Tab-separated table of C-alpha atoms and ligand atoms in Angstrom:
chain	number	residue	atom	x	y	z
O	65	MET	CA	21.983	-18.412	-13.392
O	66	ARG	CA	21.296	-20.545	-16.717
O	67	ARG	CA	21.198	-19.153	-19.691
O	68	SER	CA	17.615	-19.395	-20.868
O	69	CYS	CA	15.941	-18.902	-24.314
O	70	LYS	CA	14.512	-15.464	-26.197
O	71	GLU	CA	11.337	-15.284	-25.183
O	72	HIS	CA	12.195	-15.558	-21.231
O	73	PRO	CA	12.290	-11.628	-20.926
O	74	TYR	CA	8.888	-11.452	-21.290
O	75	LEU	CA	7.457	-14.130	-19.092
O	76	SER	CA	7.532	-11.525	-16.137
O	77	GLN	CA	5.296	-9.041	-18.439
O	78	LEU	CA	2.847	-11.721	-19.736
O	79	LEU	CA	2.127	-12.486	-15.831
O	80	ASP	CA	1.609	-8.943	-15.596
O	81	GLY	CA	-0.499	-8.575	-18.591
O	82	GLU	CA	1.614	-5.573	-19.670
O	83	LEU	CA	2.264	-7.184	-22.958
O	84	SER	CA	0.457	-6.020	-26.006
O	85	GLU	CA	-2.529	-8.639	-27.608
O	86	THR	CA	0.166	-10.184	-30.749
O	87	LYS	CA	3.210	-10.556	-28.174
O	88	ALA	CA	1.353	-12.336	-25.319
O	89	MET	CA	-0.390	-14.618	-27.562
O	90	GLU	CA	3.559	-14.910	-29.385
O	91	VAL	CA	4.632	-15.728	-25.858
O	92	ARG	CA	1.285	-18.054	-24.455
O	93	SER	CA	2.150	-20.156	-28.051
O	94	HIS	CA	5.650	-20.478	-27.359
O	95	LEU	CA	5.007	-21.412	-23.750
O	96	GLU	CA	3.206	-24.246	-24.742
O	97	THR	CA	6.192	-25.728	-26.706
O	98	CYS	CA	9.021	-25.004	-24.582
O	99	GLU	CA	9.549	-26.030	-21.388
O	100	ARG	CA	12.266	-24.555	-19.593
O	101	CYS	CA	10.154	-21.057	-20.228
O	102	GLN	CA	7.032	-23.210	-18.574
O	103	GLN	CA	9.192	-24.026	-15.575
O	104	VAL	CA	9.840	-20.117	-15.430
O	105	PHE	CA	6.202	-19.290	-15.861
O	106	ALA	CA	5.436	-21.545	-13.290
O	107	GLU	CA	8.337	-20.207	-10.975
O	108	LEU	CA	7.463	-16.548	-11.472
O	109	THR	CA	3.452	-17.565	-10.458
O	110	GLN	CA	4.640	-19.012	-7.695
O	111	LEU	CA	6.245	-16.646	-5.992
O	112	GLY	CA	2.963	-14.514	-6.956
O	113	SER	CA	1.555	-16.302	-4.499
O	114	LEU	CA	4.088	-16.479	-2.247
O	115	LEU	CA	4.263	-13.308	-1.070
O	116	LYS	CA	0.613	-13.106	-1.034
O	117	THR	CA	1.045	-15.552	2.036
O	118	LEU	CA	3.497	-13.288	3.635
O	119	PRO	CA	1.437	-11.476	6.855
O	120	GLU	CA	0.466	-7.917	7.128
O	121	ILE	CA	1.579	-6.470	10.284
O	122	ASP	CA	-0.547	-4.987	12.280
O	123	LEU	CA	0.034	-1.760	13.432
O	124	SER	CA	0.991	-0.340	17.038
O	125	PRO	CA	-2.277	0.179	18.789
O	126	ASP	CA	-0.841	4.077	19.566
O	127	PHE	CA	0.106	4.551	15.564
O	128	ASP	CA	-2.855	6.783	15.312
O	129	LYS	CA	-2.338	8.558	18.478
O	130	ALA	CA	1.554	8.911	17.757
O	131	PHE	CA	-0.056	10.157	14.132
O	132	ASP	CA	-2.428	13.365	15.735
O	133	LYS	CA	0.830	14.061	17.603
O	134	ARG	CA	3.307	14.948	14.558
O	135	LEU	CA	0.126	16.255	12.848
O	136	ARG	CA	-0.617	19.238	15.584
O	137	ASN	CA	2.819	19.952	15.210
O	138	GLU	CA	2.062	20.846	11.360
O	139	PRO	CA	1.802	24.835	11.081
O	140	ALA	CA	-1.433	25.181	10.014
O	141	ALA	CA	-1.817	25.100	6.330
O	142	PRO	CA	-2.053	28.531	5.128
O	143	ASN	CA	-4.967	27.519	2.804
O	144	TYR	CA	-6.600	25.017	4.630
O	145	GLN	CA	-9.734	25.351	2.854
O	146	ARG	CA	-7.561	24.783	-0.889
O	147	LEU	CA	-5.930	22.151	1.163
O	148	PHE	CA	-8.914	19.598	1.404
O	149	GLY	CA	-10.828	21.063	-1.185
O	150	ARG	CA	-8.573	19.094	-3.995
O	151	LEU	CA	-8.901	15.908	-1.470
O	152	ARG	CA	-12.704	16.537	-1.377
O	153	ASP	CA	-12.261	17.183	-4.870
O	154	TYR	CA	-11.139	13.961	-5.417
O	155	PHE	CA	-12.708	11.662	-2.766
O	156	PHE	CA	-15.711	12.819	-3.787
O	157	GLY	CA	-15.598	13.305	-7.427
O	158	LEU	CA	-17.623	14.313	-10.126
O	159	GLY	CA	-21.009	13.724	-11.485
O	160	PHE	CA	-23.812	13.258	-9.820
O	161	LYS	CA	-26.548	10.602	-8.660
O	162	PRO	CA	-28.878	12.354	-6.709
O	163	ARG	CA	-29.784	8.728	-4.794
O	164	MET	CA	-26.602	8.558	-3.364
O	165	ALA	CA	-26.166	11.753	-2.180
O	166	ALA	CA	-28.738	11.259	0.966
O	167	ALA	CA	-26.556	8.597	2.064
O	168	VAL	CA	-23.683	11.310	1.749
O	169	ILE	CA	-24.936	13.797	3.274
O	170	VAL	CA	-25.744	11.172	6.193
O	171	ILE	CA	-22.129	9.761	6.125
O	172	LEU	CA	-20.562	13.065	6.124
O	173	ILE	CA	-22.499	14.475	8.791
O	174	ILE	CA	-22.027	11.732	11.365
O	175	ALA	CA	-18.466	11.893	10.138
O	176	ALA	CA	-18.270	15.953	11.025
O	177	ALA	CA	-20.090	15.092	14.649
O	178	VAL	CA	-17.604	12.400	15.770
O	179	LEU	CA	-14.508	12.120	13.678
O	180	ASN	CA	-11.854	14.630	14.976
O	181	PRO	CA	-8.760	13.717	13.333
O	182	LEU	CA	-6.834	16.300	16.272
O	183	SER	CA	-8.490	14.654	19.440
O	184	SER	CA	-5.983	11.839	20.977
O	185	GLU	CA	-8.305	9.780	22.878
O	186	PRO	CA	-10.541	8.172	20.202
O	187	THR	CA	-14.214	8.143	21.312
O	188	LEU	CA	-16.681	5.340	21.454
O	189	GLU	CA	-18.312	6.771	18.594
O	190	GLU	CA	-14.589	7.175	16.919
O	191	ARG	CA	-13.938	3.794	17.524
O	192	PHE	CA	-17.368	2.730	16.249
O	193	MET	CA	-16.757	4.247	12.376
O	194	ALA	CA	-14.082	3.105	12.240
O	195	GLU	CA	-14.589	-0.030	12.232
O	196	ASN	CA	-17.257	0.703	10.096
O	197	LEU	CA	-15.453	1.839	7.785
O	198	ASP	CA	-14.350	-1.372	6.689
O	199	PHE	CA	-15.617	-0.841	3.048
O	200	PHE	CA	-12.935	1.500	2.654
O	201	ASP	CA	-10.489	-1.446	2.963
O	202	THR	CA	-9.011	-2.298	-0.831
O	203	LEU	CA	-7.334	0.667	-2.796
O	204	ASP	CA	-9.748	-0.434	-5.993
O	205	MET	CA	-12.665	0.769	-4.373
O	206	ILE	CA	-11.731	3.741	-2.907
O	207	ASP	CA	-10.206	4.653	-6.685
O	208	GLN	CA	-13.476	3.888	-7.772
O	209	LEU	CA	-15.767	5.228	-5.258
O	210	ASP	CA	-18.478	7.222	-7.647
O	211	LEU	CA	-20.924	6.612	-4.371
O	212	PHE	CA	-19.546	10.277	-3.424
O	213	THR	CA	-20.322	12.136	-6.486
O	214	ASN	CA	-20.315	15.623	-7.550
O	215	TRP	CA	-19.536	17.827	-4.239
O	216	ASP	CA	-20.478	20.746	-4.853
O	217	ALA	CA	-24.112	19.922	-5.305
O	218	ILE	CA	-24.254	17.448	-1.991
O	219	THR	CA	-22.896	20.893	-0.511
O	220	LYS	CA	-25.410	22.779	-1.524
O	221	MET	CA	-28.224	20.202	-0.348
O	222	ASP	CA	-26.541	20.254	3.031
O	223	GLU	CA	-26.871	23.643	3.204
O	224	ASN	CA	-30.518	23.359	2.029
O	225	THR	CA	-31.442	21.315	4.961
X	96	MET	CA	-18.451	27.141	6.318
X	97	ALA	CA	-18.068	25.223	9.493
X	98	ALA	CA	-19.059	22.251	8.503
X	99	PHE	CA	-17.507	22.578	4.739
X	100	LYS	CA	-14.472	21.816	7.466
X	101	GLU	CA	-15.727	19.431	9.280
X	102	GLY	CA	-15.941	17.764	5.763
X	103	ASP	CA	-12.698	18.152	5.074
X	104	ARG	CA	-10.816	16.861	7.792
X	105	ALA	CA	-13.565	13.871	7.329
X	106	ALA	CA	-11.935	12.770	4.128
X	107	PHE	CA	-8.101	13.368	5.130
X	108	ARG	CA	-9.241	10.522	8.523
X	109	MET	CA	-11.150	7.785	6.027
X	110	LEU	CA	-8.295	8.984	3.859
X	111	PHE	CA	-5.754	8.008	6.820
X	112	ASP	CA	-7.927	5.171	8.047
X	113	ALA	CA	-8.439	3.804	4.733
X	114	TYR	CA	-5.317	3.533	3.727
X	115	LYS	CA	-2.060	3.062	6.990
X	116	LYS	CA	-2.104	-0.107	6.684
X	117	LYS	CA	-0.984	-0.391	3.091
X	118	ILE	CA	0.853	2.006	3.770
X	119	VAL	CA	2.798	0.918	6.959
X	120	ASN	CA	3.455	-2.511	5.341
X	121	PHE	CA	4.481	-1.032	2.055
X	122	CYS	CA	7.600	0.349	4.129
X	123	TYR	CA	8.043	-2.370	6.210
X	124	ARG	CA	8.665	-4.689	3.544
X	125	PHE	CA	10.782	-1.772	2.800
X	126	CYS	CA	12.668	-0.968	5.192
X	127	GLY	CA	12.306	-4.174	7.774
X	128	VAL	CA	11.754	-2.177	10.785
X	129	ARG	CA	8.245	-2.511	11.988
X	130	GLU	CA	9.173	1.463	14.578
X	131	THR	CA	10.830	2.742	11.204
X	132	ALA	CA	7.736	1.645	9.104
X	133	GLU	CA	5.292	3.361	11.051
X	134	ASP	CA	7.064	6.709	11.527
X	135	MET	CA	7.681	6.385	7.683
X	136	ALA	CA	3.979	5.760	6.890
X	137	GLN	CA	3.673	9.147	9.447
X	138	GLU	CA	5.609	10.850	7.471
X	139	VAL	CA	3.837	9.786	4.049
X	140	PHE	CA	0.982	10.931	5.566
X	141	LEU	CA	2.167	14.506	7.220
X	142	ARG	CA	3.191	14.608	2.689
X	143	VAL	CA	0.241	14.291	1.854
X	144	TYR	CA	-1.780	16.744	4.274
X	145	ARG	CA	1.250	18.921	3.578
X	146	ALA	CA	0.760	18.951	-0.411
X	147	ALA	CA	-3.257	18.143	-1.122
X	148	ALA	CA	-3.060	21.532	-2.433
X	149	THR	CA	-0.982	20.928	-5.423
X	150	TYR	CA	-2.818	17.491	-5.877
X	151	THR	CA	-4.142	17.086	-9.434
X	152	PRO	CA	-7.112	14.465	-9.827
X	153	ASP	CA	-5.182	12.873	-12.783
X	154	ALA	CA	-3.607	10.600	-11.347
X	155	LYS	CA	-6.081	8.019	-9.461
X	156	PHE	CA	-5.152	8.820	-5.771
X	157	SER	CA	-3.416	5.428	-4.894
X	158	THR	CA	-1.141	6.070	-7.972
X	159	TRP	CA	-0.451	9.542	-5.537
X	160	ILE	CA	0.425	8.394	-2.398
X	161	PHE	CA	2.455	5.391	-3.461
X	162	ARG	CA	4.897	7.940	-5.005
X	163	ILE	CA	4.761	9.521	-1.685
X	164	ALA	CA	5.932	6.353	-0.186
X	165	VAL	CA	8.517	5.677	-2.503
X	166	ASN	CA	10.109	8.958	-2.324
X	167	VAL	CA	10.128	8.355	1.591
X	168	CYS	CA	11.453	4.572	1.127
X	169	LEU	CA	14.552	5.880	-1.043
X	170	ASN	CA	15.187	9.140	1.503
X	171	GLU	CA	15.135	6.819	4.294
X	172	LEU	CA	17.812	4.992	2.823
X	173	ARG	CA	19.986	8.155	2.446
X	174	ARG	CA	19.518	8.061	6.173
X	175	PRO	CA	22.824	5.849	7.497
X	176	ALA	CA	20.899	5.774	10.842
X	177	TYR	CA	18.697	2.845	9.879
X	178	ARG	CA	21.339	1.148	6.767
X	179	TYR	CA	21.684	-1.522	8.457
X	180	LYS	CA	19.848	-1.854	11.089
X	181	THR	CA	16.835	-4.765	11.430
X	182	GLU	CA	14.921	-6.183	13.414
X	183	PRO	CA	14.349	-10.174	13.642
X	184	VAL	CA	10.729	-11.137	11.966
X	185	ASP	CA	9.891	-13.449	15.087
X	186	GLY	CA	10.718	-10.193	17.625
X	187	TRP	CA	7.374	-8.800	16.623
X	188	MET	CA	5.764	-12.343	15.559
X	189	LYS	CA	6.069	-13.147	19.131
X	190	GLU	CA	5.484	-9.431	20.217
X	191	SER	CA	1.763	-8.998	18.492
X	192	VAL	CA	0.847	-12.521	19.143
X	193	SER	CA	1.012	-11.791	22.669
X	194	ASP	CA	-0.394	-8.331	23.159
X	195	LYS	CA	-2.847	-8.281	21.087
X	196	LYS	CA	-5.287	-11.152	21.217
X	197	GLY	CA	-8.002	-12.197	19.111
X	198	TYR	CA	-6.392	-9.415	16.535
X	199	GLU	CA	-3.865	-11.638	14.828
X	200	PRO	CA	-5.613	-15.115	12.725
X	201	ALA	CA	-5.079	-17.741	15.104
X	202	ALA	CA	-2.708	-20.531	13.822
X	203	PRO	CA	-5.389	-23.236	12.164
X	204	ARG	CA	-5.759	-26.431	15.308
X	205	GLU	CA	-3.968	-28.966	13.560
X	206	THR	CA	-0.791	-26.410	12.955
X	207	SER	CA	2.240	-27.718	15.141
X	208	PRO	CA	4.509	-25.748	16.804
X	209	ASP	CA	7.043	-26.924	14.135
X	210	MET	CA	5.158	-25.610	11.246
X	211	MET	CA	4.312	-22.895	12.748
X	212	ILE	CA	8.324	-22.009	13.235
X	213	GLU	CA	8.829	-23.205	9.896
X	214	LYS	CA	6.332	-20.822	8.550
X	215	HIS	CA	7.656	-17.908	10.631
X	216	GLU	CA	11.554	-19.063	9.210
X	217	GLN	CA	10.010	-19.080	5.250
X	218	GLU	CA	8.747	-15.499	5.892
X	219	ARG	CA	11.948	-14.487	7.501
X	220	ILE	CA	13.310	-15.510	4.545
X	221	ILE	CA	11.049	-14.269	1.809
X	222	ARG	CA	11.819	-10.475	3.673
X	223	GLU	CA	15.062	-10.739	3.272
X	224	SER	CA	15.110	-11.630	0.187
X	225	ILE	CA	13.216	-8.941	-0.606
X	226	ARG	CA	15.377	-6.499	1.191
X	227	LYS	CA	18.528	-7.616	-0.135
X	228	LEU	CA	16.802	-6.451	-3.908
X	229	PRO	CA	18.767	-3.502	-4.814
X	230	GLU	CA	16.596	-0.583	-3.723
X	231	ARG	CA	15.119	0.495	-6.714
X	232	GLN	CA	14.254	-3.393	-7.507
X	233	ARG	CA	12.303	-3.604	-4.559
X	234	VAL	CA	10.707	-0.714	-4.808
X	235	ALA	CA	8.917	-1.447	-8.442
X	236	PHE	CA	8.380	-5.590	-7.455
X	237	LEU	CA	6.611	-3.733	-4.330
X	238	LEU	CA	4.573	-1.929	-6.423
X	239	VAL	CA	3.779	-4.052	-8.896
X	240	ASN	CA	2.665	-7.073	-5.735
X	241	GLU	CA	0.250	-3.681	-4.745
X	242	GLY	CA	-1.585	-4.448	-8.514
X	243	ALA	CA	0.502	-0.960	-9.912
X	244	SER	CA	0.645	-0.843	-13.703
X	245	TYR	CA	4.417	-0.557	-15.235
X	246	GLU	CA	2.592	2.728	-16.384
X	247	GLU	CA	1.691	3.799	-12.802
X	248	ILE	CA	5.009	2.658	-10.814
X	249	SER	CA	6.627	4.767	-13.785
X	250	GLN	CA	5.485	7.579	-12.430
X	251	GLN	CA	5.586	6.978	-8.768
X	252	ILE	CA	9.114	6.108	-9.138
X	253	GLY	CA	9.828	9.004	-12.403
X	254	LEU	CA	11.898	5.760	-14.981
X	255	SER	CA	10.386	5.107	-18.156
X	256	GLU	CA	7.763	2.048	-18.725
X	257	SER	CA	11.156	0.156	-20.478
X	258	GLY	CA	13.128	0.819	-16.927
X	259	VAL	CA	10.725	-0.203	-15.207
X	260	LYS	CA	9.920	-3.514	-17.187
X	261	SER	CA	13.870	-4.282	-16.401
X	262	LEU	CA	13.685	-4.035	-13.023
X	263	ILE	CA	11.026	-6.063	-12.569
X	264	HIS	CA	11.776	-8.687	-14.233
X	265	ARG	CA	15.691	-8.783	-12.211
X	266	ALA	CA	13.594	-8.514	-9.666
X	267	ARG	CA	12.207	-12.037	-10.083
X	268	GLU	CA	14.537	-12.929	-11.497
X	269	THR	CA	16.705	-12.276	-7.965
X	270	LEU	CA	13.898	-14.198	-5.966
X	271	ARG	CA	12.884	-17.191	-8.162
X	272	GLU	CA	17.007	-17.720	-7.710
X	273	THR	CA	17.043	-17.129	-3.435
X	274	LEU	CA	13.943	-18.389	-3.561
X	275	LYS	CA	14.104	-21.427	-5.287
X	276	GLU	CA	13.675	-23.955	-2.013
X	277	PHE	CA	10.134	-22.299	-1.819
X	278	LEU	CA	9.238	-22.579	-5.526
X	279	ARG	CA	9.317	-26.515	-6.240
X	280	GLU	CA	5.826	-28.322	-5.186
T	52	ZN	ZN1	11.151	-20.572	-24.340
């Protein structure tokens, strides 16, 4: 590989937005004058796009079933409540938005009624639910999911109904 | 209280459904064997199930689950059974086109068979080039392509951020070289 100029190692970080403001400006203005770096940067950008064209593989049709089977072989979680309590706290977040609470309860009731993770045959309802869970498709959405807010308040409301 | 439990299960199920494809594909890009990738992904979710009690919401959930995936991937490499086993990419391509009608995006009408073959060949070369990267470079590169920040990757693979920078830089330099025929347009 040909040896290139001193700014070269920063191009990858520039692409990822991992440079400080000052350094990023420095590298960008260098890019305007250095043809070699322009070439490298263009290639790095294309490399990123190339990766995006790589299709995702679909899961085998029995993926869920196989997982449920393995899950069934798991010893019962010693502290089942706590185990999923944490997960739930994460998922359903903190802070309270009353307008959303009703929607959440509806979703939970439906989910609890139709989603049984231990059953091996997906029911029609489960399929319907799974197909309509598309809005959980992206990781970002899940990470920013503040639809489900204040679990405690919500469950109390649930108990009262 | 029973309803409580059901809600927890539903949360786990949502999580599973939301992440399974991402995790399988991450593992597949890492190891190159579809069956192994699915097996590894299931292992990831079992670990999530077992470790949920220790999860603390100080990290983003995606950071946490990919960290588990990284561990599973790196462990997999230690198992000699899979070390040199890869399957031809067009093997699963044919299979997934034939037995899951309507599931794969249909090829545009004007795509000729030659273009399809060329495209598959390009994909094969890209996947193989990624797989040939040294394992930590490969993991760091795949994670950055998932949109992870260097800080997250550093937590996920247990390395300093400057170490991560260097892994990603080196991975890209190698790929720029091995994939150069696709990078000039
Ligand atoms: Zn330069």
